[in-house]
XYZ file of C-alpha atoms in Angstrom:
164
model
C 0.000 0.000 0.000
C 1.174 3.515 -0.725
C 0.027 6.972 0.184
C -1.809 8.822 -2.580
C 0.966 10.984 -4.069
C -1.523 13.743 -4.942
C -1.707 14.529 -1.211
C 1.862 13.764 -0.074
C 4.811 16.145 -0.361
C 7.284 13.283 0.285
C 7.328 9.627 -0.731
C 5.477 7.620 1.944
C 4.325 4.021 2.276
C 1.945 2.051 4.468
C 3.464 -0.926 6.252
C 3.336 -3.096 9.363
C 3.684 -1.059 12.553
C 5.041 -1.964 15.972
C 2.529 0.534 17.413
C -0.742 -0.768 15.945
C -1.353 -2.974 12.895
C -0.414 -0.633 10.047
C 1.401 2.675 9.974
C 2.829 5.241 7.579
C 6.583 5.300 6.923
C 8.893 7.844 5.293
C 10.541 6.613 2.090
C 12.916 9.613 2.195
C 14.287 11.899 4.900
C 11.876 14.698 5.855
C 13.216 17.964 7.307
C 11.421 19.647 10.244
C 8.607 22.175 9.681
C 7.575 20.791 6.277
C 4.110 19.888 5.034
C 4.155 16.084 4.748
C 0.668 14.888 3.824
C -2.968 15.992 3.734
C -5.556 13.976 5.675
C -8.377 13.472 3.200
C -11.682 11.649 3.083
C -15.378 12.302 3.087
C -16.367 15.587 4.767
C -19.315 14.805 7.033
C -21.395 16.593 9.659
C -20.774 15.912 13.339
C -24.202 14.239 13.494
C -23.125 11.803 10.765
C -19.828 11.262 12.624
C -21.708 10.330 15.799
C -23.991 7.978 13.853
C -20.954 6.205 12.331
C -19.249 5.956 15.732
C -22.363 4.357 17.263
C -22.652 1.948 14.324
C -19.023 0.818 14.678
C -19.028 0.578 18.473
C -22.514 -0.814 19.061
C -23.742 -2.114 15.692
C -23.278 -5.415 13.903
C -19.572 -4.674 13.437
C -18.257 -5.353 16.922
C -15.207 -3.448 18.186
C -12.062 -4.598 16.442
C -13.878 -5.554 13.250
C -13.709 -2.077 11.790
C -11.691 1.004 12.642
C -12.708 4.651 12.965
C -10.725 7.222 10.971
C -12.555 10.420 11.930
C -10.771 13.744 12.296
C -12.749 16.746 13.530
C -11.969 19.864 11.499
C -14.299 22.355 13.201
C -17.446 22.544 15.346
C -19.648 21.315 12.520
C -17.637 18.854 10.429
C -15.270 15.907 10.448
C -13.272 14.110 7.789
C -13.839 10.354 7.548
C -10.555 8.953 6.248
C -12.164 5.512 5.814
C -14.052 6.911 2.811
C -11.708 8.190 0.105
C -8.760 8.758 2.447
C -5.273 9.588 1.197
C -3.635 6.963 3.416
C -2.805 9.519 6.120
C -5.538 7.904 8.218
C -2.994 5.153 8.987
C -0.673 7.536 10.872
C -0.547 6.135 14.410
C -0.675 7.941 17.745
C 2.496 8.615 19.738
C 2.983 10.640 22.925
C 6.236 12.011 21.423
C 5.115 12.503 17.795
C 7.130 13.594 14.775
C 4.083 15.273 13.156
C 1.623 17.985 14.159
C -1.548 18.943 12.360
C -2.762 22.249 11.016
C -6.322 22.953 10.001
C -6.571 25.353 7.060
C -9.864 26.322 5.389
C -11.612 23.072 6.310
C -8.626 20.910 5.343
C -6.229 18.997 7.590
C -2.475 18.871 6.952
C 0.260 16.980 8.802
C 3.564 18.850 9.231
C 6.866 17.473 10.504
C 7.839 18.883 13.890
C 11.293 17.262 13.867
C 13.589 15.558 11.393
C 12.189 12.234 10.195
C 14.618 9.586 8.945
C 14.017 7.407 5.890
C 12.167 4.294 7.087
C 10.894 5.946 10.301
C 7.204 5.646 11.186
C 5.204 8.893 11.072
C 3.264 9.585 14.271
C 0.926 12.227 15.651
C -0.621 12.880 19.082
C -4.336 12.200 18.646
C -5.217 14.429 21.639
C -8.390 12.456 22.403
C -10.430 14.170 25.104
C -10.232 13.117 28.744
C -12.565 10.311 29.779
C -13.213 7.878 32.601
C -12.415 5.054 30.129
C -9.183 6.147 28.422
C -7.712 4.311 25.435
C -4.432 2.576 26.257
C -1.399 3.927 24.398
C 0.936 1.483 22.668
C 3.507 3.969 21.344
C 6.434 2.745 23.451
C 7.960 6.236 23.686
C 10.005 7.211 26.743
C 7.507 10.096 27.048
C 4.451 7.805 26.878
C 1.662 8.975 29.192
C -0.046 5.567 29.069
C -3.170 6.728 27.232
C -3.962 8.445 23.944
C -6.413 10.677 25.833
C -5.435 14.036 27.264
C -5.271 13.903 31.054
C -7.907 15.605 33.195
C -6.807 18.544 35.296
C -7.589 18.719 39.017
C -10.788 20.632 38.210
C -11.946 17.739 35.965
C -11.457 19.623 32.695
C -9.154 18.823 29.828
C -5.514 19.841 30.091
C -5.787 21.537 26.712
C -4.335 20.776 23.323
C -5.899 20.189 19.938
C -8.784 17.835 19.370
C -8.898 15.290 16.619
């Protein structure tokens, strides 16, 4: 599998990941602060996003049978990378990522935040919201916080950061 070159500024491939099933890997060195790939897919309303989440989590497709590739771009819309995605939906979470995202005019771009070596897996911090049932992190980073969710502060609110 490869990343759709129309949306990637560098050669990238999809391969087996030590983090989770599949991941995206650099086929060439990527300098810091460079646009790497656009996260594409079907632009859907938040109501449609919630309907798809419920269908995956509680419908006929039991957890583990299908994955969610939803990225929230603003208060009203998300991008579903499972429908027409560029391949960027396979970028895995890491607590010490080498990518950050930028939302520009309803589009989502991944930028390198440090030098990425050829063959290195591309990662991003998903910044899932705080919850009483956090999702376990498998990134293996020395900076791993143990969960892909943002921690709650002492007042019970989120500690900040972007939301995917």
